[in-house]
């Protein structure tokens, strides 16, 4: 049985910590800073950091990798198409990687960066998805390197995973994302309800993750580009009515960039 906890880092990053309590082995996803992980290991005697999973090359995701590898000898898995410090395993689309006895499928999700990958473990009842800065709770990553078409295709691929999939993204952006979702769909009652819940959680400084895909499909505007309500809002802003779902996505992303 794997337990998953978040180690907060920087202002709003989470380093996901996977723990196999039977063997006292653990793994981390996107350690932008080594210190929270080293502190956890120091507080949990007998535990060994076995693996480091990396989704993309941004510093707030890889900044702690070399120090952690030097301190623990952990294996570093990361995207083949990006420059990842101390990487042992270079991963591409549909590759598989074993972590703490779990079989993860690698899914290429270009957009935020061109080589960005996600890690998916199809367990029941709730599969696991570590998706870095691609799919956020109620939002998605900015397009630093890829095109809107690439990001839209990446998000559609993630959205096709089972509804029960737990979504472990890297940032606590949920509340600001829901402010935007509310502007896009003011009449979506599930968005309004989620906004209230997340507002309560954040007022208590509590985490809003993981999310799940059913909730994302109901409340995340970037997964709802086929919905009439979303299309009409983007049409209204762009003065166009002939936009396809990818152009709707591009319109939403551009709007969010300045929201
Ligand atoms: Zn990033």
Coordinates of C-alpha atoms and ligand atoms in Angstrom, one line a residue, residues 56 58 61 112 133, ligand 1:
X56 CA 9.8 18.7 -16.9
X58 CA 11.8 24.0 -15.0
X61 CA 10.8 21.0 -10.4
X112 CA 3.9 23.9 -21.0
X133 CA 2.4 21.8 -14.8
Ligands
LIG1 ZN1 6.9 24.5 -15.2

